[in-house]
PDB file of C-alpha atoms in Angstrom:
ATOM      1  CA  ASP H  18      13.743  -0.332 -19.766  1.00 65.00           C
ATOM      2  CA  THR H  19      17.497   0.155 -19.831  1.00 70.00           C
ATOM      3  CA  ALA H  20      18.572   2.922 -17.463  1.00 91.00           C
ATOM      4  CA  VAL H  21      21.897   3.755 -19.162  1.00 95.00           C
ATOM      5  CA  SER H  22      22.348   2.580 -22.722  1.00 95.00           C
ATOM      6  CA  GLN H  23      25.329   3.013 -24.973  1.00 96.00           C
ATOM      7  CA  THR H  24      25.921   2.122 -28.613  1.00 96.00           C
ATOM      8  CA  PRO H  25      27.595   0.374 -30.221  1.00 97.00           C
ATOM      9  CA  LYS H  26      28.479  -2.538 -27.955  1.00 95.00           C
ATOM     10  CA  TYR H  27      31.429  -3.495 -30.138  1.00 96.00           C
ATOM     11  CA  LEU H  28      33.495  -1.257 -32.382  1.00 97.00           C
ATOM     12  CA  VAL H  29      36.421  -2.407 -34.518  1.00 97.00           C
ATOM     13  CA  THR H  30      38.224   0.233 -36.527  1.00 97.00           C
ATOM     14  CA  GLN H  31      41.535   1.062 -38.102  1.00 97.00           C
ATOM     15  CA  MET H  32      44.180   3.376 -36.739  1.00 97.00           C
ATOM     16  CA  GLY H  33      43.685   6.969 -37.728  1.00 97.00           C
ATOM     17  CA  ASN H  34      39.913   6.756 -38.020  1.00 97.00           C
ATOM     18  CA  ASP H  35      37.449   8.956 -36.144  1.00 98.00           C
ATOM     19  CA  LYS H  36      34.639   7.268 -34.239  1.00 98.00           C
ATOM     20  CA  SER H  37      31.829   8.085 -31.819  1.00 97.00           C
ATOM     21  CA  ILE H  38      30.141   6.220 -29.007  1.00 98.00           C
ATOM     22  CA  LYS H  39      26.669   7.288 -27.933  1.00 97.00           C
ATOM     23  CA  CYS H  40      25.182   7.210 -24.456  1.00 97.00           C
ATOM     24  CA  GLU H  41      21.706   7.921 -23.165  1.00 97.00           C
ATOM     25  CA  GLN H  42      20.213   7.734 -19.673  1.00 96.00           C
ATOM     26  CA  ASN H  43      16.528   7.760 -18.759  1.00 95.00           C
ATOM     27  CA  LEU H  44      16.997   8.160 -15.007  1.00 93.00           C
ATOM     28  CA  GLY H  45      16.648  11.928 -14.941  1.00 91.00           C
ATOM     29  CA  HIS H  46      20.173  12.280 -13.571  1.00 92.00           C
ATOM     30  CA  ASP H  47      21.996  15.575 -13.987  1.00 90.00           C
ATOM     31  CA  THR H  48      25.537  14.226 -14.294  1.00 91.00           C
ATOM     32  CA  MET H  49      26.972  11.789 -16.822  1.00 93.00           C
ATOM     33  CA  TYR H  50      30.420  10.222 -17.088  1.00 94.00           C
ATOM     34  CA  TRP H  51      32.749   8.311 -19.339  1.00 95.00           C
ATOM     35  CA  TYR H  52      35.083   5.730 -17.831  1.00 96.00           C
ATOM     36  CA  LYS H  53      37.769   3.657 -19.502  1.00 95.00           C
ATOM     37  CA  GLN H  54      38.530   0.069 -18.503  1.00 95.00           C
ATOM     38  CA  ASP H  55      41.965  -1.012 -19.635  1.00 90.00           C
ATOM     39  CA  SER H  56      43.299  -4.472 -20.442  1.00 85.00           C
ATOM     40  CA  LYS H  57      43.993  -5.055 -16.744  1.00 83.00           C
ATOM     41  CA  LYS H  58      40.319  -4.371 -16.010  1.00 83.00           C
ATOM     42  CA  PHE H  59      41.084  -1.168 -14.103  1.00 89.00           C
ATOM     43  CA  LEU H  60      38.347   1.462 -14.387  1.00 93.00           C
ATOM     44  CA  LYS H  61      39.319   5.119 -14.546  1.00 92.00           C
ATOM     45  CA  ILE H  62      37.288   8.294 -14.998  1.00 92.00           C
ATOM     46  CA  MET H  63      37.723  10.189 -18.253  1.00 93.00           C
ATOM     47  CA  PHE H  64      35.056  12.894 -18.180  1.00 89.00           C
ATOM     48  CA  SER H  65      31.993  13.993 -16.321  1.00 89.00           C
ATOM     49  CA  TYR H  66      29.341  16.439 -17.479  1.00 89.00           C
ATOM     50  CA  ASN H  67      26.886  18.318 -15.318  1.00 86.00           C
ATOM     51  CA  ASN H  68      24.220  20.499 -16.929  1.00 75.00           C
ATOM     52  CA  LYS H  69      26.178  20.545 -20.193  1.00 70.00           C
ATOM     53  CA  GLU H  70      29.309  21.708 -18.442  1.00 78.00           C
ATOM     54  CA  LEU H  71      32.500  19.690 -18.327  1.00 81.00           C
ATOM     55  CA  ILE H  72      33.548  19.474 -14.718  1.00 75.00           C
ATOM     56  CA  ILE H  73      36.313  16.886 -14.810  1.00 71.00           C
ATOM     57  CA  ASN H  74      38.893  15.944 -17.406  1.00 75.00           C
ATOM     58  CA  GLU H  75      41.437  13.465 -16.131  1.00 69.00           C
ATOM     59  CA  THR H  76      44.432  14.198 -18.380  1.00 80.00           C
ATOM     60  CA  VAL H  77      42.722  12.564 -21.324  1.00 89.00           C
ATOM     61  CA  PRO H  78      44.253  13.305 -24.736  1.00 90.00           C
ATOM     62  CA  ASN H  79      42.411  16.018 -26.615  1.00 90.00           C
ATOM     63  CA  ARG H  80      41.648  13.478 -29.336  1.00 94.00           C
ATOM     64  CA  PHE H  81      38.818  12.494 -27.010  1.00 94.00           C
ATOM     65  CA  SER H  82      35.941  14.939 -26.798  1.00 92.00           C
ATOM     66  CA  PRO H  83      32.669  14.467 -24.932  1.00 91.00           C
ATOM     67  CA  LYS H  84      29.607  16.122 -26.385  1.00 91.00           C
ATOM     68  CA  SER H  85      26.325  16.522 -24.533  1.00 89.00           C
ATOM     69  CA  PRO H  86      23.355  17.760 -26.590  1.00 88.00           C
ATOM     70  CA  ASP H  87      21.144  17.573 -23.484  1.00 88.00           C
ATOM     71  CA  LYS H  88      21.395  16.228 -19.968  1.00 87.00           C
ATOM     72  CA  ALA H  89      20.147  12.784 -21.008  1.00 93.00           C
ATOM     73  CA  HIS H  90      22.929  12.242 -23.556  1.00 94.00           C
ATOM     74  CA  LEU H  91      26.713  12.246 -23.413  1.00 94.00           C
ATOM     75  CA  ASN H  92      28.500  11.088 -26.545  1.00 96.00           C
ATOM     76  CA  LEU H  93      32.196  10.383 -26.829  1.00 96.00           C
ATOM     77  CA  HIS H  94      34.053  11.362 -29.999  1.00 96.00           C
ATOM     78  CA  ILE H  95      37.519  10.027 -30.645  1.00 96.00           C
ATOM     79  CA  ASN H  96      39.716  11.414 -33.410  1.00 97.00           C
ATOM     80  CA  SER H  97      42.775   9.819 -35.007  1.00 97.00           C
ATOM     81  CA  LEU H  98      42.391   6.535 -33.169  1.00 97.00           C
ATOM     82  CA  GLU H  99      45.530   4.843 -31.885  1.00 97.00           C
ATOM     83  CA  LEU H 100      46.232   1.223 -30.951  1.00 96.00           C
ATOM     84  CA  GLY H 101      46.442   2.228 -27.291  1.00 94.00           C
ATOM     85  CA  ASP H 102      42.861   3.461 -27.365  1.00 96.00           C
ATOM     86  CA  SER H 103      41.670  -0.146 -27.454  1.00 96.00           C
ATOM     87  CA  ALA H 104      39.676  -0.662 -24.260  1.00 96.00           C
ATOM     88  CA  VAL H 105      36.156  -0.928 -22.927  1.00 96.00           C
ATOM     89  CA  TYR H 106      34.458   2.438 -22.481  1.00 97.00           C
ATOM     90  CA  PHE H 107      31.640   2.788 -19.979  1.00 97.00           C
ATOM     91  CA  CYS H 108      29.071   5.514 -19.734  1.00 97.00           C
ATOM     92  CA  ALA H 109      27.502   6.222 -16.345  1.00 96.00           C
ATOM     93  CA  SER H 110      25.119   8.658 -14.717  1.00 94.00           C
ATOM     94  CA  SER H 111      24.232   9.889 -11.257  1.00 92.00           C
ATOM     95  CA  ASP H 112      22.806  12.909  -9.508  1.00 86.00           C
ATOM     96  CA  ARG H 113      25.110  15.724  -8.454  1.00 76.00           C
ATOM     97  CA  ASP H 114      24.271  14.945  -4.831  1.00 72.00           C
ATOM     98  CA  GLN H 115      27.273  12.943  -3.749  1.00 61.00           C
ATOM     99  CA  ASN H 116      25.198  10.492  -1.800  1.00 70.00           C
ATOM    100  CA  THR H 117      23.433   9.018  -4.785  1.00 81.00           C
ATOM    101  CA  GLU H 118      24.058   5.787  -6.602  1.00 89.00           C
ATOM    102  CA  ALA H 119      25.851   5.700  -9.952  1.00 92.00           C
ATOM    103  CA  PHE H 120      24.476   3.553 -12.775  1.00 94.00           C
ATOM    104  CA  PHE H 121      26.533   2.215 -15.653  1.00 95.00           C
ATOM    105  CA  GLY H 122      25.894   1.220 -19.234  1.00 95.00           C
ATOM    106  CA  GLN H 123      26.884  -2.156 -20.626  1.00 94.00           C
ATOM    107  CA  GLY H 124      30.126  -0.859 -22.112  1.00 95.00           C
ATOM    108  CA  THR H 125      31.557  -0.431 -25.609  1.00 97.00           C
ATOM    109  CA  ARG H 126      34.505  -2.626 -26.500  1.00 96.00           C
ATOM    110  CA  LEU H 127      36.694  -0.606 -28.853  1.00 97.00           C
ATOM    111  CA  THR H 128      39.371  -2.445 -30.806  1.00 97.00           C
ATOM    112  CA  VAL H 129      41.779  -0.429 -32.925  1.00 97.00           C
ATOM    113  CA  VAL H 130      43.660  -2.450 -35.531  1.00 97.00           C
TER     114      VAL H 130
ATOM    115  CA  LYS J  25      45.148  11.048  -3.943  1.00 79.00           C
ATOM    116  CA  GLN J  26      42.597   8.356  -3.188  1.00 86.00           C
ATOM    117  CA  GLU J  27      43.716   4.764  -3.708  1.00 90.00           C
ATOM    118  CA  VAL J  28      41.342   1.826  -3.507  1.00 94.00           C
ATOM    119  CA  THR J  29      42.609  -1.708  -3.031  1.00 95.00           C
ATOM    120  CA  GLN J  30      40.745  -4.987  -3.091  1.00 96.00           C
ATOM    121  CA  ILE J  31      41.998  -8.227  -1.638  1.00 92.00           C
ATOM    122  CA  PRO J  32      42.042 -10.980  -2.722  1.00 92.00           C
ATOM    123  CA  ALA J  33      42.342 -10.445  -6.466  1.00 94.00           C
ATOM    124  CA  ALA J  34      40.695 -13.801  -7.090  1.00 96.00           C
ATOM    125  CA  LEU J  35      38.728 -16.223  -4.951  1.00 96.00           C
ATOM    126  CA  SER J  36      37.277 -19.694  -5.573  1.00 97.00           C
ATOM    127  CA  VAL J  37      34.802 -21.231  -3.172  1.00 97.00           C
ATOM    128  CA  PRO J  38      32.468 -24.243  -3.252  1.00 97.00           C
ATOM    129  CA  GLU J  39      28.778 -23.550  -3.559  1.00 98.00           C
ATOM    130  CA  GLY J  40      27.030 -22.816  -0.298  1.00 97.00           C
ATOM    131  CA  GLU J  41      29.953 -21.189   1.463  1.00 97.00           C
ATOM    132  CA  ASN J  42      29.755 -17.781   3.059  1.00 97.00           C
ATOM    133  CA  LEU J  43      32.501 -15.422   1.937  1.00 96.00           C
ATOM    134  CA  VAL J  44      33.909 -11.958   2.527  1.00 97.00           C
ATOM    135  CA  LEU J  45      35.412  -9.580  -0.006  1.00 97.00           C
ATOM    136  CA  ASN J  46      37.615  -6.762   1.223  1.00 97.00           C
ATOM    137  CA  CYS J  47      38.049  -3.183   0.074  1.00 97.00           C
ATOM    138  CA  SER J  48      40.378  -0.571   1.549  1.00 97.00           C
ATOM    139  CA  PHE J  49      40.766   3.113   0.723  1.00 95.00           C
ATOM    140  CA  THR J  50      43.397   5.650   1.726  1.00 93.00           C
ATOM    141  CA  ASP J  51      41.328   8.837   2.087  1.00 89.00           C
ATOM    142  CA  SER J  52      38.623   8.365   4.703  1.00 87.00           C
ATOM    143  CA  ALA J  53      36.820  11.612   3.782  1.00 88.00           C
ATOM    144  CA  ILE J  54      34.249   9.797   1.672  1.00 89.00           C
ATOM    145  CA  TYR J  55      30.516  10.371   1.375  1.00 87.00           C
ATOM    146  CA  ASN J  56      29.686   6.784   0.498  1.00 91.00           C
ATOM    147  CA  LEU J  57      31.033   3.567  -0.909  1.00 94.00           C
ATOM    148  CA  GLN J  58      29.447   1.554  -3.670  1.00 95.00           C
ATOM    149  CA  TRP J  59      29.823  -2.131  -4.495  1.00 97.00           C
ATOM    150  CA  PHE J  60      29.375  -3.300  -8.083  1.00 97.00           C
ATOM    151  CA  ARG J  61      29.294  -6.594  -9.860  1.00 97.00           C
ATOM    152  CA  GLN J  62      30.710  -7.074 -13.359  1.00 96.00           C
ATOM    153  CA  ASP J  63      29.995 -10.197 -15.377  1.00 93.00           C
ATOM    154  CA  PRO J  64      32.406 -11.095 -18.213  1.00 87.00           C
ATOM    155  CA  GLY J  65      31.802  -8.875 -21.219  1.00 83.00           C
ATOM    156  CA  LYS J  66      29.047  -7.022 -19.427  1.00 86.00           C
ATOM    157  CA  GLY J  67      28.546  -3.698 -17.714  1.00 89.00           C
ATOM    158  CA  LEU J  68      28.596  -2.849 -14.036  1.00 93.00           C
ATOM    159  CA  THR J  69      25.594  -3.647 -11.877  1.00 94.00           C
ATOM    160  CA  SER J  70      25.229  -1.660  -8.692  1.00 94.00           C
ATOM    161  CA  LEU J  71      24.791  -3.951  -5.691  1.00 96.00           C
ATOM    162  CA  LEU J  72      24.858  -1.721  -2.644  1.00 95.00           C
ATOM    163  CA  LEU J  73      25.475   1.915  -1.787  1.00 94.00           C
ATOM    164  CA  ILE J  74      26.507   2.450   1.815  1.00 94.00           C
ATOM    165  CA  GLN J  75      26.474   6.009   3.155  1.00 90.00           C
ATOM    166  CA  SER J  76      29.303   7.337   5.292  1.00 88.00           C
ATOM    167  CA  SER J  77      26.883   7.644   8.222  1.00 89.00           C
ATOM    168  CA  GLN J  78      25.934   3.966   7.954  1.00 90.00           C
ATOM    169  CA  ARG J  79      27.881   0.997   9.196  1.00 90.00           C
ATOM    170  CA  GLU J  80      25.982  -1.662   7.264  1.00 94.00           C
ATOM    171  CA  GLN J  81      23.701  -2.080   4.283  1.00 94.00           C
ATOM    172  CA  THR J  82      21.915  -5.263   3.304  1.00 95.00           C
ATOM    173  CA  SER J  83      20.325  -6.541   0.117  1.00 94.00           C
ATOM    174  CA  GLY J  84      19.205 -10.148   0.059  1.00 96.00           C
ATOM    175  CA  ARG J  85      22.232 -12.387   0.640  1.00 97.00           C
ATOM    176  CA  LEU J  86      24.595  -9.429   0.463  1.00 97.00           C
ATOM    177  CA  ASN J  87      25.747  -7.356   3.394  1.00 97.00           C
ATOM    178  CA  ALA J  88      28.181  -4.471   3.093  1.00 97.00           C
ATOM    179  CA  SER J  89      29.911  -2.880   6.041  1.00 96.00           C
ATOM    180  CA  LEU J  90      31.844   0.371   6.194  1.00 96.00           C
ATOM    181  CA  ASP J  91      34.453   1.519   8.688  1.00 95.00           C
ATOM    182  CA  LYS J  92      35.539   4.988   7.584  1.00 92.00           C
ATOM    183  CA  SER J  93      38.078   5.486  10.336  1.00 91.00           C
ATOM    184  CA  SER J  94      40.048   2.433   9.302  1.00 94.00           C
ATOM    185  CA  GLY J  95      39.419   2.948   5.585  1.00 95.00           C
ATOM    186  CA  ARG J  96      37.792  -0.418   5.054  1.00 96.00           C
ATOM    187  CA  SER J  97      34.668  -1.986   3.667  1.00 97.00           C
ATOM    188  CA  THR J  98      33.636  -5.603   3.392  1.00 97.00           C
ATOM    189  CA  LEU J  99      31.066  -7.323   1.218  1.00 97.00           C
ATOM    190  CA  TYR J 100      29.668 -10.447   2.803  1.00 97.00           C
ATOM    191  CA  ILE J 101      27.933 -12.970   0.538  1.00 98.00           C
ATOM    192  CA  ALA J 102      25.908 -15.624   2.302  1.00 98.00           C
ATOM    193  CA  ALA J 103      25.254 -19.103   0.927  1.00 97.00           C
ATOM    194  CA  SER J 104      27.132 -18.486  -2.306  1.00 97.00           C
ATOM    195  CA  GLN J 105      25.718 -19.777  -5.590  1.00 97.00           C
ATOM    196  CA  PRO J 106      27.329 -20.405  -8.994  1.00 97.00           C
ATOM    197  CA  GLY J 107      25.387 -17.409 -10.287  1.00 96.00           C
ATOM    198  CA  ASP J 108      27.397 -15.217  -7.922  1.00 97.00           C
ATOM    199  CA  SER J 109      30.499 -15.838 -10.033  1.00 97.00           C
ATOM    200  CA  ALA J 110      31.638 -12.442 -11.307  1.00 97.00           C
ATOM    201  CA  THR J 111      34.116  -9.670 -10.591  1.00 97.00           C
ATOM    202  CA  TYR J 112      33.191  -7.510  -7.631  1.00 98.00           C
ATOM    203  CA  LEU J 113      34.319  -3.893  -7.556  1.00 97.00           C
ATOM    204  CA  CYS J 114      34.187  -1.321  -4.809  1.00 97.00           C
ATOM    205  CA  ALA J 115      34.278   2.404  -5.554  1.00 96.00           C
ATOM    206  CA  VAL J 116      34.350   5.669  -3.605  1.00 93.00           C
ATOM    207  CA  PRO J 117      33.600   9.207  -4.818  1.00 88.00           C
ATOM    208  CA  GLN J 118      36.470  11.548  -5.445  1.00 82.00           C
ATOM    209  CA  THR J 119      36.623  14.233  -2.774  1.00 75.00           C
ATOM    210  CA  GLY J 120      34.711  17.301  -3.962  1.00 73.00           C
ATOM    211  CA  ALA J 121      33.511  15.596  -7.116  1.00 75.00           C
ATOM    212  CA  ASN J 122      31.064  12.944  -8.223  1.00 79.00           C
ATOM    213  CA  ASN J 123      33.234  10.582 -10.197  1.00 86.00           C
ATOM    214  CA  LEU J 124      34.266   7.294  -8.649  1.00 92.00           C
ATOM    215  CA  PHE J 125      37.620   5.811  -7.789  1.00 92.00           C
ATOM    216  CA  PHE J 126      37.500   2.072  -8.372  1.00 95.00           C
ATOM    217  CA  GLY J 127      39.334  -0.779  -6.750  1.00 94.00           C
ATOM    218  CA  THR J 128      41.080  -3.399  -8.836  1.00 91.00           C
ATOM    219  CA  GLY J 129      38.316  -5.919  -8.223  1.00 95.00           C
ATOM    220  CA  THR J 130      37.976  -9.438  -6.841  1.00 97.00           C
ATOM    221  CA  ARG J 131      37.174 -12.182  -9.336  1.00 96.00           C
ATOM    222  CA  LEU J 132      34.885 -14.657  -7.590  1.00 97.00           C
ATOM    223  CA  THR J 133      34.262 -18.190  -8.808  1.00 97.00           C
ATOM    224  CA  VAL J 134      31.640 -20.305  -7.043  1.00 97.00           C
ATOM    225  CA  ILE J 135      32.116 -23.971  -7.864  1.00 97.00           C
ATOM    226  CA  PRO J 136      28.946 -26.096  -8.133  1.00 95.00           C
TER     227      PRO J 136
END
């Protein structure tokens, strides 16, 4: 059973399109995250959600919007895609207790052409 | 602001060697430190979580140490195997939050 799963694994789309990436965790965690890994392989936090409440937004453009229908899901919607949005996006989850382990999905490679 | 650095950026060793990967962080007020492995085109696999109150954590051939006062952690891999080839990342929680600050990673190649 996959602990954190995200779909799709690959996404190729044209500039200006709107797309979504889905994420689900079956670990019972109360906090979920989206991270972006750029072309230099550096991972950086984008959002985290705890009990359906956004608690961090690291200066991400408002074209990106996380949506959490319940605590097991955190989807990422991206409007008006730009070339610079091309990256690998990772979903993760953990418990709010700061001494717990974080688990990551397999990533979604987004390519904007 | 927390900064996490990993040295070296890349490392090649022959199979069977023991090796050490280094991670340093600037803000020592951390609750824990986590080591991950990332295979090409794959997600992150958690290897070890070491609490701030611990000095070492072991899992199989892996041993992680943590020295908060000096802002350093090491990941020791014993008797390396070709299957250990991957990028290794260390990460620490942001102060007052749950999200992680990641290092730039060490790309390890174990040569058969």
